[in-house]
Amino acid sequence: MANGKIAWIIGGGSGIGAAVAHRLADAGWTVAISGRRVEKLEEVAKDRDIHPFPLDVTDGHAIADTIKSIVAAHGRIDLGLFSAAAWQPMEVGDYDFKKFHTIVDTNLLGVIRMANPLIAQLERQGGGQFAVIASVAGYFGLPRSAAYSSTKAALINLLETMRTELAPKNIKVRMIAPGFVKSELTDKNDFPMPFLMETDDAAKRIVDGLTGSDSFEIAFPRRMVWLMKTIRFLPYPVFFWLTAKMLPKEKGR
Ligand SMILES: NC(=O)c1ccc[n+]([C@@H]2O[C@H](COP(=O)([O-])OP(=O)(O)OC[C@H]3O[C@@H](n4cnc5c(N)ncnc54)[C@H](OP(=O)(O)O)[C@@H]3O)[C@@H](O)[C@H]2O)c1
């Protein structure tokens, strides 16, 4: 049964965003979903109270216009969730500018483009939730992940700032940090992914965290989170000894 709450998920056409959209809709939310591929959005929206609003997060006007359209159609936005990302492994030293640009433009600047118009809307309606999927990959600089890992670190830092600043406006900022989850994003990985989770399991933990707690950080699975946080706080000589082991072995050795 409808609960009158409205969620908007950018990146709702696949993976974690799509699974969160399904869970929220099944719990009575009306859900708006965005992404570039219209056919993916339509597939996710089928037979549920889910509504596609296609956009590209590199287009700030499209984001602002989409917020207006969602509010015109559904009245408000109780929860905005940014679940879009670009990811490509980078070989050591191959900091291809074009790849780097796409990843920063999507993962970090996409959130910045969403921030002003969404915060303005949340303020107008008296509050709401501003949630972003970062990653445990943002806890420290992961080898082979230069662009992706640094955007996730920047997001964690940015969201910490926003949490403090927006609390007095009754806007709850959430930082979601999953470990490895099965999705289109991880399908391209050719390395071992410890504690790999099913998409729906990740979505359950996110929805439980967003609807059943006030915590800033929604991070899982616990073993992965503690492993990454422990590595983060190791003294640098030990830290670099360990991260060097994450590099692929050079051919011929
Ligand atoms: N899977 C994991 O192991 C894992 C772990 C930690 C964090 N995360 C994070 O979880 C979030 C969801 O990822 P996922 O694993 O579910 O991967 P996914 O299935 O690839 O989802 C990413 C979504 O982002 C959308 N997107 C990408 N570029 C976009 C753009 N320029 N404009 C609008 N939408 C765009 C894609 O849709 P279109 O291509 O149709 O635009 C896609 O639906 C991401 O923030 C990711 O970094 C994932």
PDB file of C-alpha atoms and ligand atoms in Angstrom:
ATOM      1  CA  MET A   1       0.000   0.000   0.000  1.00  0.00           C
ATOM      2  CA  ALA A   2       1.261   3.493  -0.863  1.00  0.00           C
ATOM      3  CA  ASN A   3       2.946   5.268   2.066  1.00  0.00           C
ATOM      4  CA  GLY A   4       2.932   8.732   0.416  1.00  0.00           C
ATOM      5  CA  LYS A   5       6.741   8.946   0.326  1.00  0.00           C
ATOM      6  CA  ILE A   6       8.643   9.872  -2.826  1.00  0.00           C
ATOM      7  CA  ALA A   7      12.170   8.677  -3.648  1.00  0.00           C
ATOM      8  CA  TRP A   8      14.361   9.700  -6.563  1.00  0.00           C
ATOM      9  CA  ILE A   9      17.218   7.408  -7.563  1.00  0.00           C
ATOM     10  CA  ILE A  10      19.838   8.514 -10.071  1.00  0.00           C
ATOM     11  CA  GLY A  11      21.382   5.324 -11.427  1.00  0.00           C
ATOM     12  CA  GLY A  12      18.087   3.498 -10.885  1.00  0.00           C
ATOM     13  CA  GLY A  13      18.182   1.698 -14.246  1.00  0.00           C
ATOM     14  CA  SER A  14      20.497  -1.105 -13.140  1.00  0.00           C
ATOM     15  CA  GLY A  15      22.418  -2.763 -10.324  1.00  0.00           C
ATOM     16  CA  ILE A  16      22.097  -1.488  -6.775  1.00  0.00           C
ATOM     17  CA  GLY A  17      19.952   1.529  -7.746  1.00  0.00           C
ATOM     18  CA  ALA A  18      17.400  -0.679  -9.529  1.00  0.00           C
ATOM     19  CA  ALA A  19      17.248  -3.133  -6.612  1.00  0.00           C
ATOM     20  CA  VAL A  20      16.735  -0.255  -4.146  1.00  0.00           C
ATOM     21  CA  ALA A  21      13.968   1.135  -6.419  1.00  0.00           C
ATOM     22  CA  HIS A  22      12.182  -2.245  -6.352  1.00  0.00           C
ATOM     23  CA  ARG A  23      12.497  -2.599  -2.574  1.00  0.00           C
ATOM     24  CA  LEU A  24      11.237   0.929  -1.914  1.00  0.00           C
ATOM     25  CA  ALA A  25       8.309   0.506  -4.349  1.00  0.00           C
ATOM     26  CA  ASP A  26       7.436  -2.828  -2.706  1.00  0.00           C
ATOM     27  CA  ALA A  27       7.429  -1.006   0.656  1.00  0.00           C
ATOM     28  CA  GLY A  28       4.884   1.531  -0.628  1.00  0.00           C
ATOM     29  CA  TRP A  29       7.117   4.358  -1.895  1.00  0.00           C
ATOM     30  CA  THR A  30       6.560   6.128  -5.191  1.00  0.00           C
ATOM     31  CA  VAL A  31       9.926   6.018  -6.946  1.00  0.00           C
ATOM     32  CA  ALA A  32      11.376   8.203  -9.702  1.00  0.00           C
ATOM     33  CA  ILE A  33      14.415   6.714 -11.430  1.00  0.00           C
ATOM     34  CA  SER A  34      17.020   8.362 -13.654  1.00  0.00           C
ATOM     35  CA  GLY A  35      19.875   7.254 -15.877  1.00  0.00           C
ATOM     36  CA  ARG A  36      20.808   7.548 -19.543  1.00  0.00           C
ATOM     37  CA  ARG A  37      19.366   4.317 -20.982  1.00  0.00           C
ATOM     38  CA  VAL A  38      15.599   4.727 -21.297  1.00  0.00           C
ATOM     39  CA  GLU A  39      15.011   1.011 -22.005  1.00  0.00           C
ATOM     40  CA  LYS A  40      16.741   0.059 -18.734  1.00  0.00           C
ATOM     41  CA  LEU A  41      14.621   2.541 -16.762  1.00  0.00           C
ATOM     42  CA  GLU A  42      11.422   1.253 -18.399  1.00  0.00           C
ATOM     43  CA  GLU A  43      12.339  -2.342 -17.603  1.00  0.00           C
ATOM     44  CA  VAL A  44      12.905  -1.489 -13.907  1.00  0.00           C
ATOM     45  CA  ALA A  45       9.647   0.530 -13.778  1.00  0.00           C
ATOM     46  CA  LYS A  46       7.485  -2.284 -15.204  1.00  0.00           C
ATOM     47  CA  ASP A  47       4.461  -3.236 -13.054  1.00  0.00           C
ATOM     48  CA  ARG A  48       5.415  -1.027 -10.105  1.00  0.00           C
ATOM     49  CA  ASP A  49       4.884   2.562  -8.881  1.00  0.00           C
ATOM     50  CA  ILE A  50       8.223   3.519 -10.471  1.00  0.00           C
ATOM     51  CA  HIS A  51       8.571   6.358 -12.996  1.00  0.00           C
ATOM     52  CA  PRO A  52      11.448   6.902 -15.432  1.00  0.00           C
ATOM     53  CA  PHE A  53      13.009  10.380 -15.750  1.00  0.00           C
ATOM     54  CA  PRO A  54      15.958   9.867 -18.121  1.00  0.00           C
ATOM     55  CA  LEU A  55      18.962  12.162 -17.725  1.00  0.00           C
ATOM     56  CA  ASP A  56      22.730  12.313 -17.912  1.00  0.00           C
ATOM     57  CA  VAL A  57      24.420  13.448 -14.686  1.00  0.00           C
ATOM     58  CA  THR A  58      26.962  15.428 -16.679  1.00  0.00           C
ATOM     59  CA  ASP A  59      24.106  17.796 -17.616  1.00  0.00           C
ATOM     60  CA  GLY A  60      23.292  20.126 -14.710  1.00  0.00           C
ATOM     61  CA  HIS A  61      20.248  21.669 -16.432  1.00  0.00           C
ATOM     62  CA  ALA A  62      18.746  18.221 -16.963  1.00  0.00           C
ATOM     63  CA  ILE A  63      19.159  17.457 -13.249  1.00  0.00           C
ATOM     64  CA  ALA A  64      17.486  20.723 -12.178  1.00  0.00           C
ATOM     65  CA  ASP A  65      14.661  20.219 -14.718  1.00  0.00           C
ATOM     66  CA  THR A  66      14.127  16.629 -13.554  1.00  0.00           C
ATOM     67  CA  ILE A  67      13.702  17.767  -9.947  1.00  0.00           C
ATOM     68  CA  LYS A  68      11.043  20.244 -11.142  1.00  0.00           C
ATOM     69  CA  SER A  69       9.286  17.512 -13.152  1.00  0.00           C
ATOM     70  CA  ILE A  70       9.276  15.031 -10.250  1.00  0.00           C
ATOM     71  CA  VAL A  71       7.888  17.654  -7.869  1.00  0.00           C
ATOM     72  CA  ALA A  72       5.263  18.693 -10.461  1.00  0.00           C
ATOM     73  CA  ALA A  73       4.182  15.062 -10.864  1.00  0.00           C
ATOM     74  CA  HIS A  74       4.498  13.768  -7.301  1.00  0.00           C
ATOM     75  CA  GLY A  75       4.566  16.847  -5.019  1.00  0.00           C
ATOM     76  CA  ARG A  76       7.909  16.420  -3.213  1.00  0.00           C
ATOM     77  CA  ILE A  77      11.101  14.349  -2.882  1.00  0.00           C
ATOM     78  CA  ASP A  78      11.601  12.691   0.510  1.00  0.00           C
ATOM     79  CA  LEU A  79      14.749  10.824  -0.478  1.00  0.00           C
ATOM     80  CA  GLY A  80      17.283  11.622  -3.199  1.00  0.00           C
ATOM     81  CA  LEU A  81      19.756   8.781  -3.792  1.00  0.00           C
ATOM     82  CA  PHE A  82      22.760   9.151  -6.104  1.00  0.00           C
ATOM     83  CA  SER A  83      23.699   5.671  -7.332  1.00  0.00           C
ATOM     84  CA  ALA A  84      25.334   6.540 -10.672  1.00  0.00           C
ATOM     85  CA  ALA A  85      28.988   5.843 -11.312  1.00  0.00           C
ATOM     86  CA  ALA A  86      31.579   5.261 -13.970  1.00  0.00           C
ATOM     87  CA  TRP A  87      34.380   2.798 -13.230  1.00  0.00           C
ATOM     88  CA  GLN A  88      37.333   1.519 -15.213  1.00  0.00           C
ATOM     89  CA  PRO A  89      40.419  -0.156 -13.855  1.00  0.00           C
ATOM     90  CA  MET A  90      43.588   1.774 -14.661  1.00  0.00           C
ATOM     91  CA  GLU A  91      46.885   0.059 -15.207  1.00  0.00           C
ATOM     92  CA  VAL A  92      49.742   1.393 -13.134  1.00  0.00           C
ATOM     93  CA  GLY A  93      50.767   4.811 -14.400  1.00  0.00           C
ATOM     94  CA  ASP A  94      48.096   4.916 -17.143  1.00  0.00           C
ATOM     95  CA  TYR A  95      46.219   7.994 -16.020  1.00  0.00           C
ATOM     96  CA  ASP A  96      44.364   8.417 -19.305  1.00  0.00           C
ATOM     97  CA  PHE A  97      42.887  11.928 -19.060  1.00  0.00           C
ATOM     98  CA  LYS A  98      39.674  11.107 -20.924  1.00  0.00           C
ATOM     99  CA  LYS A  99      38.872   8.137 -18.696  1.00  0.00           C
ATOM    100  CA  PHE A 100      39.788  10.116 -15.588  1.00  0.00           C
ATOM    101  CA  HIS A 101      37.586  13.003 -16.714  1.00  0.00           C
ATOM    102  CA  THR A 102      34.546  10.772 -17.296  1.00  0.00           C
ATOM    103  CA  ILE A 103      34.904   9.157 -13.878  1.00  0.00           C
ATOM    104  CA  VAL A 104      35.321  12.465 -12.013  1.00  0.00           C
ATOM    105  CA  ASP A 105      32.577  14.134 -14.067  1.00  0.00           C
ATOM    106  CA  THR A 106      30.113  11.325 -13.300  1.00  0.00           C
ATOM    107  CA  ASN A 107      30.934  10.202  -9.763  1.00  0.00           C
ATOM    108  CA  LEU A 108      31.900  13.472  -8.088  1.00  0.00           C
ATOM    109  CA  LEU A 109      30.659  16.361 -10.230  1.00  0.00           C
ATOM    110  CA  GLY A 110      27.365  14.525 -10.821  1.00  0.00           C
ATOM    111  CA  VAL A 111      26.691  14.791  -7.085  1.00  0.00           C
ATOM    112  CA  ILE A 112      27.673  18.470  -7.117  1.00  0.00           C
ATOM    113  CA  ARG A 113      25.214  19.077  -9.975  1.00  0.00           C
ATOM    114  CA  MET A 114      22.483  17.373  -7.953  1.00  0.00           C
ATOM    115  CA  ALA A 115      23.331  19.163  -4.696  1.00  0.00           C
ATOM    116  CA  ASN A 116      22.075  22.730  -5.162  1.00  0.00           C
ATOM    117  CA  PRO A 117      18.693  22.056  -6.779  1.00  0.00           C
ATOM    118  CA  LEU A 118      17.954  19.056  -4.541  1.00  0.00           C
ATOM    119  CA  ILE A 119      18.959  20.868  -1.335  1.00  0.00           C
ATOM    120  CA  ALA A 120      16.787  23.829  -2.409  1.00  0.00           C
ATOM    121  CA  GLN A 121      13.828  21.486  -2.928  1.00  0.00           C
ATOM    122  CA  LEU A 122      14.407  19.684   0.403  1.00  0.00           C
ATOM    123  CA  GLU A 123      14.590  23.071   2.163  1.00  0.00           C
ATOM    124  CA  ARG A 124      11.346  24.271   0.517  1.00  0.00           C
ATOM    125  CA  GLN A 125       9.470  21.223   1.723  1.00  0.00           C
ATOM    126  CA  GLY A 126      10.953  21.310   5.262  1.00  0.00           C
ATOM    127  CA  GLY A 127      13.556  18.528   5.016  1.00  0.00           C
ATOM    128  CA  GLY A 128      14.340  15.108   3.609  1.00  0.00           C
ATOM    129  CA  GLN A 129      17.222  12.785   2.889  1.00  0.00           C
ATOM    130  CA  PHE A 130      20.261  13.372   0.658  1.00  0.00           C
ATOM    131  CA  ALA A 131      21.967  10.013   0.120  1.00  0.00           C
ATOM    132  CA  VAL A 132      24.970   9.081  -2.011  1.00  0.00           C
ATOM    133  CA  ILE A 133      26.536   5.708  -2.717  1.00  0.00           C
ATOM    134  CA  ALA A 134      30.270   6.175  -2.183  1.00  0.00           C
ATOM    135  CA  SER A 135      32.268   2.960  -1.584  1.00  0.00           C
ATOM    136  CA  VAL A 136      34.699   1.265   0.753  1.00  0.00           C
ATOM    137  CA  ALA A 137      37.084   2.023  -2.162  1.00  0.00           C
ATOM    138  CA  GLY A 138      37.066   5.606  -0.826  1.00  0.00           C
ATOM    139  CA  TYR A 139      38.562   4.611   2.546  1.00  0.00           C
ATOM    140  CA  PHE A 140      42.079   4.589   1.040  1.00  0.00           C
ATOM    141  CA  GLY A 141      43.890   4.862  -2.301  1.00  0.00           C
ATOM    142  CA  LEU A 142      43.333   1.492  -3.943  1.00  0.00           C
ATOM    143  CA  PRO A 143      45.918   0.275  -6.469  1.00  0.00           C
ATOM    144  CA  ARG A 144      44.617   0.169 -10.107  1.00  0.00           C
ATOM    145  CA  SER A 145      41.679   2.332  -9.083  1.00  0.00           C
ATOM    146  CA  ALA A 146      43.184   5.827  -9.201  1.00  0.00           C
ATOM    147  CA  ALA A 147      40.217   7.761 -10.594  1.00  0.00           C
ATOM    148  CA  TYR A 148      37.374   5.744  -9.073  1.00  0.00           C
ATOM    149  CA  SER A 149      38.903   5.440  -5.611  1.00  0.00           C
ATOM    150  CA  SER A 150      39.801   9.136  -5.436  1.00  0.00           C
ATOM    151  CA  THR A 151      36.265  10.211  -6.439  1.00  0.00           C
ATOM    152  CA  LYS A 152      34.829   7.992  -3.700  1.00  0.00           C
ATOM    153  CA  ALA A 153      37.264   9.448  -1.128  1.00  0.00           C
ATOM    154  CA  ALA A 154      36.245  12.947  -2.226  1.00  0.00           C
ATOM    155  CA  LEU A 155      32.564  12.009  -1.889  1.00  0.00           C
ATOM    156  CA  ILE A 156      33.036  10.754   1.682  1.00  0.00           C
ATOM    157  CA  ASN A 157      34.803  13.993   2.596  1.00  0.00           C
ATOM    158  CA  LEU A 158      32.154  16.127   0.852  1.00  0.00           C
ATOM    159  CA  LEU A 159      29.282  14.281   2.527  1.00  0.00           C
ATOM    160  CA  GLU A 160      30.876  14.711   5.968  1.00  0.00           C
ATOM    161  CA  THR A 161      30.889  18.463   5.346  1.00  0.00           C
ATOM    162  CA  MET A 162      27.310  18.424   4.094  1.00  0.00           C
ATOM    163  CA  ARG A 163      26.036  16.324   7.022  1.00  0.00           C
ATOM    164  CA  THR A 164      27.159  19.008   9.489  1.00  0.00           C
ATOM    165  CA  GLU A 165      25.942  21.935   7.389  1.00  0.00           C
ATOM    166  CA  LEU A 166      22.540  20.501   6.470  1.00  0.00           C
ATOM    167  CA  ALA A 167      21.508  19.010   9.836  1.00  0.00           C
ATOM    168  CA  PRO A 168      20.064  22.352  11.058  1.00  0.00           C
ATOM    169  CA  LYS A 169      17.879  22.461   7.913  1.00  0.00           C
ATOM    170  CA  ASN A 170      16.394  19.037   8.757  1.00  0.00           C
ATOM    171  CA  ILE A 171      18.211  17.481   5.792  1.00  0.00           C
ATOM    172  CA  LYS A 172      19.749  14.119   6.636  1.00  0.00           C
ATOM    173  CA  VAL A 173      22.888  13.380   4.645  1.00  0.00           C
ATOM    174  CA  ARG A 174      23.771   9.689   4.205  1.00  0.00           C
ATOM    175  CA  MET A 175      27.015   8.135   3.013  1.00  0.00           C
ATOM    176  CA  ILE A 176      26.619   4.575   1.737  1.00  0.00           C
ATOM    177  CA  ALA A 177      29.781   2.471   1.452  1.00  0.00           C
ATOM    178  CA  PRO A 178      29.255  -0.987  -0.038  1.00  0.00           C
ATOM    179  CA  GLY A 179      31.993  -3.565  -0.510  1.00  0.00           C
ATOM    180  CA  PHE A 180      31.910  -5.658  -3.703  1.00  0.00           C
ATOM    181  CA  VAL A 181      28.389  -6.160  -5.087  1.00  0.00           C
ATOM    182  CA  LYS A 182      27.400  -8.083  -8.246  1.00  0.00           C
ATOM    183  CA  SER A 183      26.398  -5.575 -10.968  1.00  0.00           C
ATOM    184  CA  GLU A 184      27.253  -4.310 -14.466  1.00  0.00           C
ATOM    185  CA  LEU A 185      29.981  -2.283 -12.766  1.00  0.00           C
ATOM    186  CA  THR A 186      31.776  -5.282 -11.240  1.00  0.00           C
ATOM    187  CA  ASP A 187      31.073  -7.631 -14.175  1.00  0.00           C
ATOM    188  CA  LYS A 188      34.096  -6.102 -15.922  1.00  0.00           C
ATOM    189  CA  ASN A 189      36.487  -6.840 -13.012  1.00  0.00           C
ATOM    190  CA  ASP A 190      39.177  -9.426 -13.706  1.00  0.00           C
ATOM    191  CA  PHE A 191      40.502  -9.609 -10.133  1.00  0.00           C
ATOM    192  CA  PRO A 192      39.289 -11.482  -7.038  1.00  0.00           C
ATOM    193  CA  MET A 193      36.473  -9.658  -5.213  1.00  0.00           C
ATOM    194  CA  PRO A 194      36.451 -10.699  -1.540  1.00  0.00           C
ATOM    195  CA  PHE A 195      33.069 -10.990   0.209  1.00  0.00           C
ATOM    196  CA  LEU A 196      31.192 -10.333  -3.090  1.00  0.00           C
ATOM    197  CA  MET A 197      27.488  -9.729  -2.322  1.00  0.00           C
ATOM    198  CA  GLU A 198      24.257 -10.242  -4.241  1.00  0.00           C
ATOM    199  CA  THR A 199      22.678  -6.997  -5.489  1.00  0.00           C
ATOM    200  CA  ASP A 200      19.452  -7.521  -3.592  1.00  0.00           C
ATOM    201  CA  ASP A 201      21.288  -8.168  -0.325  1.00  0.00           C
ATOM    202  CA  ALA A 202      23.062  -4.818  -0.768  1.00  0.00           C
ATOM    203  CA  ALA A 203      19.746  -3.104  -1.572  1.00  0.00           C
ATOM    204  CA  LYS A 204      18.158  -4.554   1.584  1.00  0.00           C
ATOM    205  CA  ARG A 205      20.947  -3.183   3.776  1.00  0.00           C
ATOM    206  CA  ILE A 206      20.677   0.227   2.098  1.00  0.00           C
ATOM    207  CA  VAL A 207      16.889   0.439   2.449  1.00  0.00           C
ATOM    208  CA  ASP A 208      17.057  -0.805   6.068  1.00  0.00           C
ATOM    209  CA  GLY A 209      19.706   1.845   6.818  1.00  0.00           C
ATOM    210  CA  LEU A 210      17.815   4.665   5.105  1.00  0.00           C
ATOM    211  CA  THR A 211      14.421   3.843   6.578  1.00  0.00           C
ATOM    212  CA  GLY A 212      15.352   2.322   9.951  1.00  0.00           C
ATOM    213  CA  SER A 213      18.266   4.432  11.200  1.00  0.00           C
ATOM    214  CA  ASP A 214      19.634   7.966  11.274  1.00  0.00           C
ATOM    215  CA  SER A 215      23.281   6.966  10.762  1.00  0.00           C
ATOM    216  CA  PHE A 216      25.552   8.941   8.494  1.00  0.00           C
ATOM    217  CA  GLU A 217      27.433   5.846   7.326  1.00  0.00           C
ATOM    218  CA  ILE A 218      25.669   2.789   5.905  1.00  0.00           C
ATOM    219  CA  ALA A 219      28.600   0.437   5.228  1.00  0.00           C
ATOM    220  CA  PHE A 220      28.655  -3.318   4.528  1.00  0.00           C
ATOM    221  CA  PRO A 221      29.545  -6.140   4.580  1.00  0.00           C
ATOM    222  CA  ARG A 222      31.064  -5.706   8.022  1.00  0.00           C
ATOM    223  CA  ARG A 223      34.149  -7.890   7.374  1.00  0.00           C
ATOM    224  CA  MET A 224      35.072  -5.848   4.295  1.00  0.00           C
ATOM    225  CA  VAL A 225      34.473  -2.542   6.074  1.00  0.00           C
ATOM    226  CA  TRP A 226      36.691  -3.444   9.016  1.00  0.00           C
ATOM    227  CA  LEU A 227      39.389  -4.823   6.738  1.00  0.00           C
ATOM    228  CA  MET A 228      39.479  -1.585   4.712  1.00  0.00           C
ATOM    229  CA  LYS A 229      39.310   0.659   7.799  1.00  0.00           C
ATOM    230  CA  THR A 230      42.120  -1.279   9.481  1.00  0.00           C
ATOM    231  CA  ILE A 231      44.341  -0.939   6.399  1.00  0.00           C
ATOM    232  CA  ARG A 232      43.575   2.812   6.373  1.00  0.00           C
ATOM    233  CA  PHE A 233      44.957   3.282   9.882  1.00  0.00           C
ATOM    234  CA  LEU A 234      48.107   1.181   9.511  1.00  0.00           C
ATOM    235  CA  PRO A 235      51.415   3.096   9.711  1.00  0.00           C
ATOM    236  CA  TYR A 236      52.398   4.082   6.141  1.00  0.00           C
ATOM    237  CA  PRO A 237      55.396   1.705   5.799  1.00  0.00           C
ATOM    238  CA  VAL A 238      53.096  -1.252   6.581  1.00  0.00           C
ATOM    239  CA  PHE A 239      50.259   0.265   4.535  1.00  0.00           C
ATOM    240  CA  PHE A 240      52.430   0.552   1.385  1.00  0.00           C
ATOM    241  CA  TRP A 241      53.925  -2.924   1.917  1.00  0.00           C
ATOM    242  CA  LEU A 242      50.382  -4.298   1.932  1.00  0.00           C
ATOM    243  CA  THR A 243      48.965  -2.226  -0.956  1.00  0.00           C
ATOM    244  CA  ALA A 244      51.989  -3.201  -3.113  1.00  0.00           C
ATOM    245  CA  LYS A 245      50.732  -6.786  -2.809  1.00  0.00           C
ATOM    246  CA  MET A 246      47.467  -5.722  -4.471  1.00  0.00           C
ATOM    247  CA  LEU A 247      49.302  -4.867  -7.712  1.00  0.00           C
ATOM    248  CA  PRO A 248      49.209  -7.431 -10.518  1.00  0.00           C
ATOM    249  CA  LYS A 249      52.478  -9.375 -10.845  1.00  0.00           C
ATOM    250  CA  GLU A 250      54.662  -7.973 -13.642  1.00  0.00           C
ATOM    251  CA  LYS A 251      55.015 -10.312 -16.623  1.00  0.00           C
ATOM    252  CA  GLY A 252      58.207 -12.347 -16.679  1.00  0.00           C
ATOM    253  CA  ARG A 253      58.712 -12.309 -12.911  1.00  0.00           C
TER     254      ARG A 253
HETATM  255  N1  LIG B   1      29.016  -2.919  -7.416  1.00  0.00           N
HETATM  256  C1  LIG B   1      29.897  -2.688  -6.459  1.00  0.00           C
HETATM  257  O1  LIG B   1      30.686  -3.561  -6.084  1.00  0.00           O
HETATM  258  C2  LIG B   1      29.930  -1.349  -5.786  1.00  0.00           C
HETATM  259  C3  LIG B   1      30.708  -1.233  -4.634  1.00  0.00           C
HETATM  260  C4  LIG B   1      30.761  -0.008  -3.994  1.00  0.00           C
HETATM  261  C5  LIG B   1      30.050   1.055  -4.491  1.00  0.00           C
HETATM  262  N2  LIG B   1      29.308   0.914  -5.615  1.00  0.00           N
HETATM  263  C6  LIG B   1      28.584   2.074  -6.097  1.00  0.00           C
HETATM  264  O2  LIG B   1      27.208   1.761  -6.177  1.00  0.00           O
HETATM  265  C7  LIG B   1      26.601   2.618  -7.158  1.00  0.00           C
HETATM  266  C8  LIG B   1      25.784   1.759  -8.119  1.00  0.00           C
HETATM  267  O3  LIG B   1      26.659   0.934  -8.862  1.00  0.00           O
HETATM  268  P1  LIG B   1      26.248  -0.520  -9.392  1.00  0.00           P
HETATM  269  O4  LIG B   1      27.243  -1.453  -8.847  1.00  0.00           O
HETATM  270  O5  LIG B   1      24.825  -0.744  -9.178  1.00  0.00           O
HETATM  271  O6  LIG B   1      26.602  -0.384 -10.945  1.00  0.00           O
HETATM  272  P2  LIG B   1      25.709  -0.136 -12.240  1.00  0.00           P
HETATM  273  O7  LIG B   1      24.696  -1.202 -12.388  1.00  0.00           O
HETATM  274  O8  LIG B   1      26.692   0.055 -13.329  1.00  0.00           O
HETATM  275  O9  LIG B   1      24.951   1.219 -11.905  1.00  0.00           O
HETATM  276  C9  LIG B   1      25.455   2.483 -12.234  1.00  0.00           C
HETATM  277  C10 LIG B   1      24.338   3.287 -12.841  1.00  0.00           C
HETATM  278  O10 LIG B   1      24.831   4.594 -13.111  1.00  0.00           O
HETATM  279  C11 LIG B   1      24.199   5.054 -14.286  1.00  0.00           C
HETATM  280  N3  LIG B   1      25.059   6.065 -14.902  1.00  0.00           N
HETATM  281  C12 LIG B   1      26.365   5.943 -15.244  1.00  0.00           C
HETATM  282  N4  LIG B   1      26.778   7.067 -15.834  1.00  0.00           N
HETATM  283  C13 LIG B   1      25.723   7.923 -15.830  1.00  0.00           C
HETATM  284  C14 LIG B   1      25.517   9.231 -16.319  1.00  0.00           C
HETATM  285  N5  LIG B   1      26.499   9.916 -16.936  1.00  0.00           N
HETATM  286  N6  LIG B   1      24.293   9.797 -16.163  1.00  0.00           N
HETATM  287  C15 LIG B   1      23.298   9.130 -15.565  1.00  0.00           C
HETATM  288  N7  LIG B   1      23.425   7.881 -15.078  1.00  0.00           N
HETATM  289  C16 LIG B   1      24.631   7.281 -15.220  1.00  0.00           C
HETATM  290  C17 LIG B   1      24.072   3.817 -15.181  1.00  0.00           C
HETATM  291  O11 LIG B   1      22.974   3.935 -16.062  1.00  0.00           O
HETATM  292  P3  LIG B   1      23.126   4.427 -17.596  1.00  0.00           P
HETATM  293  O12 LIG B   1      24.352   3.757 -18.139  1.00  0.00           O
HETATM  294  O13 LIG B   1      21.863   3.976 -18.236  1.00  0.00           O
HETATM  295  O14 LIG B   1      23.243   5.912 -17.527  1.00  0.00           O
HETATM  296  C18 LIG B   1      23.816   2.716 -14.163  1.00  0.00           C
HETATM  297  O15 LIG B   1      22.431   2.448 -14.032  1.00  0.00           O
HETATM  298  C19 LIG B   1      27.752   3.365  -7.814  1.00  0.00           C
HETATM  299  O16 LIG B   1      27.899   4.621  -7.180  1.00  0.00           O
HETATM  300  C20 LIG B   1      28.965   2.514  -7.486  1.00  0.00           C
HETATM  301  O17 LIG B   1      30.163   3.251  -7.502  1.00  0.00           O
HETATM  302  C21 LIG B   1      29.226  -0.270  -6.278  1.00  0.00           C
END
